[in-house]
């Protein structure tokens, strides 16, 4: 478990960027990790975690939430419309908002329950056909629409293409956020979170660098 190492690297990256570490939230991405690795990070006092699937998170986190105060859960993976209700019950933030239909469903249930997580609009900055997220050119209208529906986004999220320099994607995401007056920037993973911090990341999503490689299965 190298949580202290990652925390120190985040602090160093913030110093180099002239930012305060308090501006950067570390989301420990616990998807498909063995229970004992997650429990070690909980025991170390970390409380902010990310998961990719509603169903997997439903199986693990209610018990940990009952056992530890102050747990904050972030949904990072694609969200199906029929999973919005359980997602809104379990998660404090959703980083994969990318379809008008999904926004409508979130708005309906949020109005009914009076509870809405922080919403991040996922932008497909590399325009990759197989990847989730909104084309950059559609971002401004989509954000306006969310505000009009009373579910204003907290920020933007991206996953850069694996074979390109992430900095281009981080700077594009920061530009779209700035022109839309959005403070939140969910970007940076194990391989590139320091670079993301240099470009203004407010939320870094770090899995394998904290927990070790994910076991396939
Ligand atoms: C799995 C995942 C991460 C963490 O990836 P690592 O490379 O293990 O840090 C971050 N963001 C998303 C959306 C993911 O699916």
Coordinates of C-alpha atoms and ligand atoms in Angstrom, one line a residue:
X1 CA 0.0 0.0 0.0
X2 CA 1.7 3.2 -1.1
X3 CA -0.9 5.8 -0.1
X4 CA 1.7 8.0 1.7
X5 CA 3.9 7.9 -1.4
X6 CA 1.1 9.1 -3.6
X7 CA 0.0 11.8 -1.1
X8 CA 3.6 13.1 -1.1
X9 CA 3.8 13.1 -4.9
X10 CA 0.6 15.0 -5.1
X11 CA 2.0 17.6 -2.6
X12 CA 5.2 17.9 -4.6
X13 CA 3.3 18.3 -7.9
X14 CA 1.1 21.0 -6.2
X15 CA 4.3 22.9 -5.0
X16 CA 5.7 22.8 -8.5
X17 CA 2.5 24.1 -9.9
X18 CA 2.1 26.8 -7.3
X19 CA -1.1 25.2 -6.0
X20 CA -2.2 24.1 -2.6
X21 CA -2.6 20.4 -2.0
X22 CA -6.0 21.3 -0.4
X23 CA -7.2 22.0 -4.0
X24 CA -6.6 18.4 -5.1
X25 CA -8.9 15.5 -4.0
X26 CA -7.3 12.1 -4.2
X27 CA -9.8 9.4 -5.3
X28 CA -8.5 6.0 -4.5
X29 CA -9.8 3.8 -7.3
X30 CA -10.7 0.5 -5.6
X31 CA -12.5 -1.3 -8.4
X32 CA -11.8 -5.1 -8.5
X33 CA -9.2 -4.8 -5.8
X34 CA -9.0 -7.5 -3.1
X35 CA -10.8 -6.6 0.1
X36 CA -7.7 -6.6 2.2
X37 CA -6.0 -4.0 0.1
X38 CA -9.0 -1.7 0.4
X39 CA -9.2 -2.3 4.1
X40 CA -5.5 -1.4 4.5
X41 CA -6.2 2.0 2.8
X42 CA -9.3 2.5 5.0
X43 CA -7.2 1.7 8.1
X44 CA -4.6 4.3 7.0
X45 CA -7.4 6.8 7.2
X46 CA -8.3 7.5 3.6
X47 CA -12.0 8.0 3.0
X48 CA -12.4 9.0 -0.7
X49 CA -12.8 6.1 -3.1
X50 CA -13.8 5.5 -6.7
X51 CA -15.6 2.6 -8.3
X52 CA -16.5 1.8 -12.0
X53 CA -19.6 -0.2 -11.6
X54 CA -22.8 0.4 -9.6
X55 CA -23.4 -3.3 -9.0
X56 CA -19.8 -4.0 -7.8
X57 CA -19.9 -1.0 -5.4
X58 CA -23.3 -2.0 -4.0
X59 CA -21.8 -5.3 -3.0
X60 CA -18.9 -3.9 -1.1
X61 CA -19.5 -0.3 0.1
X62 CA -22.6 -0.4 2.3
X63 CA -20.7 -2.5 4.9
X64 CA -17.6 -0.3 4.8
X65 CA -19.8 2.8 5.0
X66 CA -21.4 1.4 8.1
X67 CA -18.0 0.6 9.7
X68 CA -16.2 3.9 8.9
X69 CA -17.4 7.5 9.2
X70 CA -17.0 10.0 6.4
X71 CA -16.7 7.7 3.4
X72 CA -17.1 9.5 0.1
X73 CA -17.8 7.4 -3.0
X74 CA -17.2 8.5 -6.6
X75 CA -18.7 6.6 -9.6
X76 CA -16.1 6.7 -12.5
X77 CA -17.5 4.2 -15.0
X78 CA -20.4 4.5 -17.5
X79 CA -23.9 4.8 -15.9
X80 CA -26.9 3.0 -17.4
X81 CA -30.2 4.9 -17.1
X82 CA -31.7 2.0 -15.2
X83 CA -29.0 2.2 -12.5
X84 CA -29.4 5.9 -11.8
X85 CA -31.6 5.3 -8.7
X86 CA -29.1 3.0 -6.8
X87 CA -26.2 5.2 -8.1
X88 CA -27.8 8.3 -6.5
X89 CA -28.3 6.5 -3.3
X90 CA -24.7 5.2 -3.0
X91 CA -22.5 7.7 -4.7
X92 CA -21.4 11.2 -3.7
X93 CA -20.2 12.1 -7.1
X94 CA -20.7 10.8 -10.7
X95 CA -17.9 11.4 -13.2
X96 CA -19.5 9.9 -16.3
X97 CA -22.4 12.1 -17.2
X98 CA -22.5 12.2 -21.0
X99 CA -26.0 11.8 -22.4
X100 CA -29.2 14.0 -22.3
X101 CA -31.3 11.0 -21.3
X102 CA -29.0 10.3 -18.3
X103 CA -29.3 14.0 -17.2
X104 CA -33.1 13.8 -17.4
X105 CA -33.2 10.7 -15.3
X106 CA -30.8 12.1 -12.7
X107 CA -32.8 15.4 -12.6
X108 CA -36.1 13.4 -12.1
X109 CA -34.7 11.2 -9.3
X110 CA -32.8 14.1 -7.6
X111 CA -36.0 16.1 -7.5
X112 CA -37.9 13.2 -6.1
X113 CA -35.4 12.3 -3.4
X114 CA -33.9 15.8 -2.7
X115 CA -30.4 14.3 -3.1
X116 CA -28.0 14.9 -6.0
X117 CA -24.4 13.9 -6.1
X118 CA -21.7 16.2 -7.6
X119 CA -21.9 15.7 -11.3
X120 CA -19.0 15.7 -13.7
X121 CA -19.5 15.8 -17.5
X122 CA -17.3 13.3 -19.2
X123 CA -15.7 14.7 -22.4
X124 CA -14.2 12.3 -25.0
X125 CA -11.3 14.7 -25.6
X126 CA -9.6 12.2 -28.0
X127 CA -12.9 11.7 -30.0
X128 CA -12.3 7.9 -29.7
X129 CA -15.3 6.0 -31.1
X130 CA -15.2 3.2 -28.5
X131 CA -14.9 5.6 -25.5
X132 CA -17.7 7.1 -23.5
X133 CA -18.0 10.8 -23.2
X134 CA -19.4 13.8 -25.1
X135 CA -17.6 15.3 -28.1
X136 CA -15.8 18.5 -27.1
X137 CA -17.9 20.5 -29.5
X138 CA -21.1 19.5 -27.7
X139 CA -19.9 20.4 -24.2
X140 CA -21.0 24.0 -23.9
X141 CA -24.6 23.3 -25.0
X142 CA -24.8 20.2 -22.8
X143 CA -23.6 22.2 -19.7
X144 CA -26.1 25.0 -20.4
X145 CA -28.8 22.4 -20.6
X146 CA -27.8 20.8 -17.3
X147 CA -28.0 24.2 -15.6
X148 CA -31.4 24.8 -17.1
X149 CA -32.6 21.5 -15.7
X150 CA -31.4 22.4 -12.2
X151 CA -28.7 19.8 -12.1
X152 CA -25.6 22.0 -12.7
X153 CA -22.4 20.2 -13.2
X154 CA -19.5 20.6 -10.7
X155 CA -16.9 20.0 -13.4
X156 CA -15.6 18.0 -16.3
X157 CA -13.8 14.6 -16.5
X158 CA -11.6 13.0 -19.2
X159 CA -9.7 9.8 -19.9
X160 CA -7.0 10.6 -22.5
X161 CA -6.2 8.1 -25.3
X162 CA -3.5 5.7 -24.1
X163 CA -1.2 6.4 -27.1
X164 CA -1.2 10.2 -26.9
X165 CA 0.4 12.8 -24.7
X166 CA -2.1 13.4 -21.9
X167 CA -1.1 17.1 -21.6
X168 CA -3.0 18.0 -24.8
X169 CA -6.2 16.4 -23.3
X170 CA -5.7 17.9 -19.9
X171 CA -5.3 21.4 -21.4
X172 CA -8.3 21.0 -23.6
X173 CA -10.5 19.9 -20.7
X174 CA -9.2 22.9 -18.6
X175 CA -10.1 25.2 -21.5
X176 CA -13.6 23.9 -21.8
X177 CA -14.1 24.2 -18.0
X178 CA -12.8 27.7 -17.9
X179 CA -15.0 29.0 -20.7
X180 CA -18.0 27.5 -19.0
X181 CA -17.2 28.7 -15.5
X182 CA -16.6 25.2 -14.0
X183 CA -14.3 24.7 -11.1
X184 CA -14.0 20.9 -11.1
X185 CA -11.4 19.0 -13.2
X186 CA -11.4 15.2 -12.8
X187 CA -8.3 14.2 -14.7
X188 CA -5.1 12.2 -14.0
X189 CA -4.6 8.5 -13.2
X190 CA -1.7 6.5 -11.9
X191 CA 0.5 7.2 -14.9
X192 CA -0.1 10.9 -15.2
X193 CA -1.7 12.5 -12.1
X194 CA 1.3 14.8 -11.6
X195 CA 0.9 16.2 -15.1
X196 CA -2.8 16.6 -14.6
X197 CA -2.2 18.6 -11.4
X198 CA 0.1 20.9 -13.4
X199 CA -2.9 21.5 -15.8
X200 CA -5.3 22.3 -12.9
X201 CA -6.8 18.9 -11.9
X202 CA -9.0 19.2 -8.8
X203 CA -9.7 15.4 -8.6
X204 CA -7.1 12.8 -9.5
X205 CA -8.3 9.2 -9.9
X206 CA -5.5 6.8 -8.8
X207 CA -5.9 3.1 -8.6
X208 CA -3.0 0.8 -9.3
X209 CA -0.3 3.2 -7.9
X210 CA -2.0 2.9 -4.5
X211 CA -3.4 -0.6 -4.4
X212 CA -1.1 -2.4 -6.8
X213 CA -1.9 -3.9 -10.1
X214 CA -5.6 -5.0 -10.5
X215 CA -5.9 -8.7 -10.5
X216 CA -7.5 -9.8 -13.8
X217 CA -10.8 -11.7 -13.5
Ligands
LIG1 C1 -9.6 2.4 -13.5 C2 -9.7 3.8 -13.6 C3 -8.9 4.7 -13.0 C4 -7.6 4.3 -12.2 O1 -6.7 3.8 -13.1 P1 -5.2 3.5 -12.6 O2 -4.4 3.5 -13.9 O3 -5.2 2.2 -12.0 O4 -4.8 4.6 -11.7 C5 -9.1 6.1 -13.1 N1 -10.2 6.5 -13.8 C6 -11.1 5.7 -14.4 C7 -12.2 6.2 -15.1 C8 -10.9 4.3 -14.3 O5 -11.7 3.5 -15.0

